[in-house]
Short mmCIF file of C-alpha atoms in Angstrom, two decimals:
data_model
loop_
_atom_site.label_atom_id
_atom_site.label_comp_id
_atom_site.label_asym_id
_atom_site.label_seq_id
_atom_site.Cartn_x
_atom_site.Cartn_y
_atom_site.Cartn_z
CA UNK A 1 61.07 -5.24 13.96
CA UNK A 2 58.39 -2.60 13.63
CA UNK A 3 57.17 -0.32 16.39
CA UNK A 4 53.67 1.16 16.32
CA UNK A 5 52.57 4.10 18.43
CA UNK A 6 48.95 5.24 18.50
CA UNK A 7 47.59 8.61 19.50
CA UNK A 8 44.34 10.54 19.32
CA UNK A 9 41.98 8.64 21.54
CA UNK A 10 39.78 10.34 24.08
CA UNK A 11 36.27 11.08 25.25
CA UNK A 12 33.67 12.33 22.79
CA UNK A 13 29.91 12.67 22.76
CA UNK A 14 27.77 10.50 20.52
CA UNK A 15 27.65 11.95 17.04
CA UNK A 16 31.10 13.45 17.38
CA UNK A 17 34.36 12.71 15.61
CA UNK A 18 37.87 11.61 16.47
CA UNK A 19 41.01 10.95 14.49
CA UNK A 20 43.37 8.19 15.56
CA UNK A 21 46.94 8.22 14.33
CA UNK A 22 49.49 5.43 14.19
CA UNK A 23 53.16 6.08 13.59
CA UNK A 24 55.28 3.16 12.44
CA UNK A 25 59.03 2.99 12.80
CA UNK A 26 61.76 0.40 12.40
CA UNK A 27 61.72 -2.03 9.48
CA UNK A 28 58.73 -0.43 7.84
CA UNK A 29 59.88 -1.39 4.35
CA UNK A 30 58.65 -4.88 5.17
CA UNK A 31 55.09 -3.72 5.87
CA UNK A 32 52.36 -4.28 3.28
CA UNK A 33 49.25 -3.71 5.36
CA UNK A 34 48.24 -1.62 8.32
CA UNK A 35 44.98 -1.52 10.17
CA UNK A 36 42.97 -0.97 13.29
CA UNK A 37 41.40 -3.38 15.74
CA UNK A 38 39.31 -2.57 18.76
CA UNK A 39 38.35 -4.36 21.95
CA UNK A 40 35.45 -3.37 24.11
CA UNK A 41 35.17 -4.52 27.74
CA UNK A 42 34.08 -8.13 27.91
CA UNK A 43 34.25 -8.59 24.14
CA UNK A 44 36.69 -10.14 21.72
CA UNK A 45 39.10 -8.03 19.76
CA UNK A 46 37.50 -6.98 16.47
CA UNK A 47 39.07 -6.01 13.16
CA UNK A 48 37.79 -2.54 12.25
CA UNK A 49 39.62 -1.39 9.12
CA UNK A 50 42.69 -2.20 7.06
CA UNK A 51 44.66 -0.60 4.28
CA UNK A 52 47.31 -2.15 2.08
CA UNK A 53 50.28 -0.26 0.71
CA UNK A 54 48.50 -0.37 -2.64
CA UNK A 55 45.53 1.48 -1.21
CA UNK A 56 43.03 -1.37 -0.90
CA UNK A 57 40.81 -0.86 2.12
CA UNK A 58 38.48 -2.99 4.20
CA UNK A 59 35.90 -1.99 6.81
CA UNK A 60 33.80 -4.05 9.16
CA UNK A 61 30.12 -3.53 8.38
CA UNK A 62 29.38 -1.67 11.60
CA UNK A 63 31.69 1.23 10.69
CA UNK A 64 31.15 1.49 6.94
CA UNK A 65 30.24 5.03 5.96
CA UNK A 66 31.41 6.41 9.31
CA UNK A 67 35.10 5.50 9.58
CA UNK A 68 37.85 6.16 7.04
CA UNK A 69 41.31 4.65 7.05
CA UNK A 70 44.04 6.58 5.26
CA UNK A 71 47.80 6.92 5.13
CA UNK A 72 50.12 9.88 4.83
CA UNK A 73 52.78 7.55 3.56
CA UNK A 74 51.95 4.02 2.52
CA UNK A 75 54.02 2.47 5.26
CA UNK A 76 54.77 4.71 8.18
CA UNK A 77 51.65 6.71 9.14
CA UNK A 78 48.08 5.54 9.15
CA UNK A 79 44.97 7.28 10.37
CA UNK A 80 41.47 6.30 11.35
CA UNK A 81 38.94 9.11 10.99
CA UNK A 82 35.86 8.26 12.98
CA UNK A 83 32.66 10.22 12.41
CA UNK A 84 29.13 9.86 13.75
CA UNK A 85 30.51 8.00 16.73
CA UNK A 86 28.18 5.82 18.76
CA UNK A 87 28.46 4.58 22.34
CA UNK A 88 29.02 1.08 20.96
CA UNK A 89 32.26 2.34 19.35
CA UNK A 90 33.72 2.65 22.85
CA UNK A 91 36.78 0.43 23.01
CA UNK A 92 40.54 0.33 23.14
CA UNK A 93 41.73 0.80 19.57
CA UNK A 94 44.91 -0.94 18.45
CA UNK A 95 47.03 -0.21 15.44
CA UNK A 96 48.40 -3.26 13.66
CA UNK A 97 50.76 -3.98 10.80
CA UNK A 98 51.61 -7.03 8.76
CA UNK A 99 54.13 -8.02 6.12
CA UNK A 100 51.37 -9.44 3.94
CA UNK A 101 47.75 -8.62 4.79
CA UNK A 102 45.49 -8.32 7.81
CA UNK A 103 42.53 -10.66 7.71
CA UNK A 104 42.15 -11.73 11.29
CA UNK A 105 43.55 -11.40 14.73
CA UNK A 106 47.20 -12.27 14.20
CA UNK A 107 49.06 -9.43 12.48
CA UNK A 108 52.81 -9.33 12.86
CA UNK A 109 52.93 -6.14 14.93
CA UNK A 110 50.71 -4.37 17.45
CA UNK A 111 50.58 -0.96 19.03
CA UNK A 112 49.89 -0.43 22.70
CA UNK A 113 46.32 0.76 22.20
CA UNK A 114 44.45 3.99 22.74
CA UNK A 115 41.14 4.39 24.55
CA UNK A 116 38.11 5.78 22.75
CA UNK A 117 35.07 6.52 24.88
CA UNK A 118 31.81 7.71 23.35
CA UNK A 119 29.26 9.07 25.79
CA UNK A 120 25.54 8.97 25.11
#
């Protein structure tokens, strides 16, 4: 089992920045990919960014050039640096991890979520 704990959410004005952190513990040797999803009120959960242990990254089009996913260690700490935030980025952000790769909404492990609110 793998446990994921997010931190770093909060309230920020449009145009501002936030850094989300996700700490993984447990059987992290099994993890090959980590990433971030988000879910806004009344909307489906959306894949935002992923990073494999080899360093390959993916971003949804709406955050390209504004968000950066990185890792302190390939498997136990992942970050999401969010710049030029917009009100439409407001959502609960979830850290996720998978033994293979994250391509949709069913990774092996989920964090509890952290709220990001961007005011206009």
